Amino acid sequence: MTPVPGSSVHSGSIGSAAASAGGPVGSLAAETDRLLACIHCGFCLDACPTYTRGGDESDSPRGRLYLMRAVAEGRIPPESDAFKLHLDRCLGCRACEPVCPSGVEYGFLLERGREVIANARGGSRLEWLLLATFGNTVLNAIAGFFARLIRGTGLAALTVRIVPKRLHRVRMAAAMLEASRPWNGLRMVRHSGEVEEPRHGDRDGGLRVAVFEGCVQKTLFGSANAATAAVLRHNGHTVVKVPGLGCCGALHAHAGLLDGARALARRNLQALEPFVSDGADTASAIIVNAAGCGSMMQDYAKLFEGRPEHELAACVSARVRDPLVFLAEHGVRGGRPLALRAGWDSPCHLIHGQRAGEAPLDTLRAALPGLEVVPVPRADECCGGAGIHALIHTASGDRILSDKVAAVRSVAPDVMLTANPGCIMQIGGGLVLAGESVRVIHPIELVAAGCC
């Protein structure tokens, strides 16, 4: 493999004096087996959005793993510009994982690599501001209030129209907020016919489930949380709310702020402990309708490897389910016949992180007879949002987003469906900037409108 220019990379083994001493590279130096699992076969190249656009080997999964190994072995300093540049450019979509014959845990290693960078160099001011907001319940509620106010008064849409195109980051942020507005088309679906109420016997066979409401989902997409609960109840399950839950920690983990992610995760583990222990409060599943949050919580066991919380984290991780996957596993009642063409784009952390496969589409087709679900071309490829990546690395995110907008246009849907708040805002924001009227919504909202 071609070394990164100026990096002085040469062969070596993890466990050198620099790495074994711990220090700033300890997160990577401790992952010898995981780093060495990569055999540099190149199967990941065609799956990587940044490599397929730029063709730079250092912007491929195996190139980034090579850099991580070089840092772990002490051959590149952790504050290296090349190391930061190429790991920063990664979307963290994990599309490389399903195609890897060696089972490399790339997402896990990327977060450890970014932790090394965060310890050595720190993050941008925007990154720290966003993460501080999402990680604090009070700040998140305040930010959510003003975001809904700006959205509801039409200021977001006005900003898109009047702000010059050269201020792209401002326009994109406003477009993303505008894209989070509830879709009026759901009203027509709700009034298109009657739905038979579940019979008593259906309720007897239901399960007790806990619902995780999240932070962005709770503040901007509360309707998706309400729809999730309604659909689960319609299918005979008992829904319980869990007090004390907050941000899952995904954005912190993706930025390499693993201690911050663990602090947030501990709060959730404490709140969920009664629901995964043997007792009256036990829940069969923890339903998480935001794909990124669900993937993060399924990885809580890895986040707490070697720590006292690991056993509890593993219990929580094992019970986390996306609602569409959960319904595919336990059965779904059909709703109103719905003559609608719906485009589908799969969130990376649903298809790659949670390995959901076709289950979400199976649920949609079973729940809504007559619904035409059309996956967009390359529906399994990242939209370029990647958490807060699109707001920090606008150039790379925009290039990938433009391809996603073109993919949506090619299927001419009445509405677009995707199961993650960041993806809804990213794709929806791209469509707003492109002057398209197609709206992007969470699929569980469409199921609720057609069934409840």
mmCIF file of N, CA and C in Angstrom, residues 28 33 74 77 96 116 119 148 162-163 186 230 248 266 276 286 320 330 352 377 395 398:
data_model
loop_
_atom_site.group_PDB
_atom_site.id
_atom_site.type_symbol
_atom_site.label_atom_id
_atom_site.label_comp_id
_atom_site.label_asym_id
_atom_site.label_seq_id
_atom_site.Cartn_x
_atom_site.Cartn_y
_atom_site.Cartn_z
ATOM 1 N N LEU A 28 -5.753 3.228 20.503
ATOM 2 C CA LEU A 28 -5.457 2.392 19.340
ATOM 3 C C LEU A 28 -4.470 1.290 19.680
ATOM 4 N N ASP A 33 -5.498 -6.746 17.970
ATOM 5 C CA ASP A 33 -6.187 -7.763 17.172
ATOM 6 C C ASP A 33 -7.142 -7.136 16.166
ATOM 7 N N GLY A 74 3.601 4.107 16.675
ATOM 8 C CA GLY A 74 4.532 5.200 16.913
ATOM 9 C C GLY A 74 5.262 5.680 15.694
ATOM 10 N N PRO A 77 3.065 10.603 14.443
ATOM 11 C CA PRO A 77 2.615 11.227 15.689
ATOM 12 C C PRO A 77 1.106 11.406 15.681
ATOM 13 N N CYS A 96 -18.278 -0.286 4.755
ATOM 14 C CA CYS A 96 -17.168 -1.208 4.527
ATOM 15 C C CYS A 96 -17.302 -2.490 5.344
ATOM 16 N N VAL A 116 -7.919 9.537 19.762
ATOM 17 C CA VAL A 116 -6.502 9.911 19.772
ATOM 18 C C VAL A 116 -6.334 11.341 19.258
ATOM 19 N N ASN A 119 -7.681 13.916 21.770
ATOM 20 C CA ASN A 119 -6.759 14.101 22.890
ATOM 21 C C ASN A 119 -5.527 14.904 22.491
ATOM 22 N N ARG A 148 -37.707 24.949 16.818
ATOM 23 C CA ARG A 148 -39.118 24.805 16.428
ATOM 24 C C ARG A 148 -39.759 26.169 16.169
ATOM 25 N N ILE A 162 -33.443 34.062 0.963
ATOM 26 C CA ILE A 162 -32.818 35.385 0.892
ATOM 27 C C ILE A 162 -31.314 35.396 1.141
ATOM 28 N N VAL A 163 -30.794 34.363 1.795
ATOM 29 C CA VAL A 163 -29.347 34.349 2.080
ATOM 30 C C VAL A 163 -28.577 34.023 0.804
ATOM 31 N N LEU A 186 -49.683 13.613 5.544
ATOM 32 C CA LEU A 186 -50.110 12.562 6.469
ATOM 33 C C LEU A 186 -51.574 12.709 6.842
ATOM 34 N N ALA A 230 -47.925 4.652 19.006
ATOM 35 C CA ALA A 230 -49.258 4.320 18.482
ATOM 36 C C ALA A 230 -49.233 3.027 17.674
ATOM 37 N N CYS A 248 -28.083 9.534 23.509
ATOM 38 C CA CYS A 248 -27.462 8.204 23.506
ATOM 39 C C CYS A 248 -25.943 8.263 23.514
ATOM 40 N N ARG A 266 -24.006 5.979 30.535
ATOM 41 C CA ARG A 266 -24.225 5.520 31.915
ATOM 42 C C ARG A 266 -25.580 5.978 32.440
ATOM 43 N N VAL A 276 -34.350 -4.266 32.048
ATOM 44 C CA VAL A 276 -33.620 -5.414 31.497
ATOM 45 C C VAL A 276 -33.288 -6.431 32.583
ATOM 46 N N ILE A 286 -36.203 -2.826 23.743
ATOM 47 C CA ILE A 286 -36.054 -1.374 23.866
ATOM 48 C C ILE A 286 -36.145 -0.828 22.454
ATOM 49 N N VAL A 320 -32.088 -3.840 22.171
ATOM 50 C CA VAL A 320 -32.394 -2.671 21.342
ATOM 51 C C VAL A 320 -32.877 -3.120 19.969
ATOM 52 N N HIS A 330 -42.143 -9.772 14.925
ATOM 53 C CA HIS A 330 -43.281 -10.194 15.752
ATOM 54 C C HIS A 330 -44.633 -10.051 15.071
ATOM 55 N N HIS A 352 -26.148 -0.896 7.797
ATOM 56 C CA HIS A 352 -24.782 -1.359 8.042
ATOM 57 C C HIS A 352 -24.515 -1.575 9.527
ATOM 58 N N PRO A 377 -31.761 4.532 -6.231
ATOM 59 C CA PRO A 377 -30.481 3.939 -6.619
ATOM 60 C C PRO A 377 -29.442 4.144 -5.520
ATOM 61 N N ALA A 395 -17.954 20.567 1.944
ATOM 62 C CA ALA A 395 -17.595 20.238 0.558
ATOM 63 C C ALA A 395 -17.815 18.764 0.256
ATOM 64 N N ASP A 398 -21.551 17.787 0.574
ATOM 65 C CA ASP A 398 -22.392 18.286 -0.522
ATOM 66 C C ASP A 398 -22.255 17.441 -1.780
#
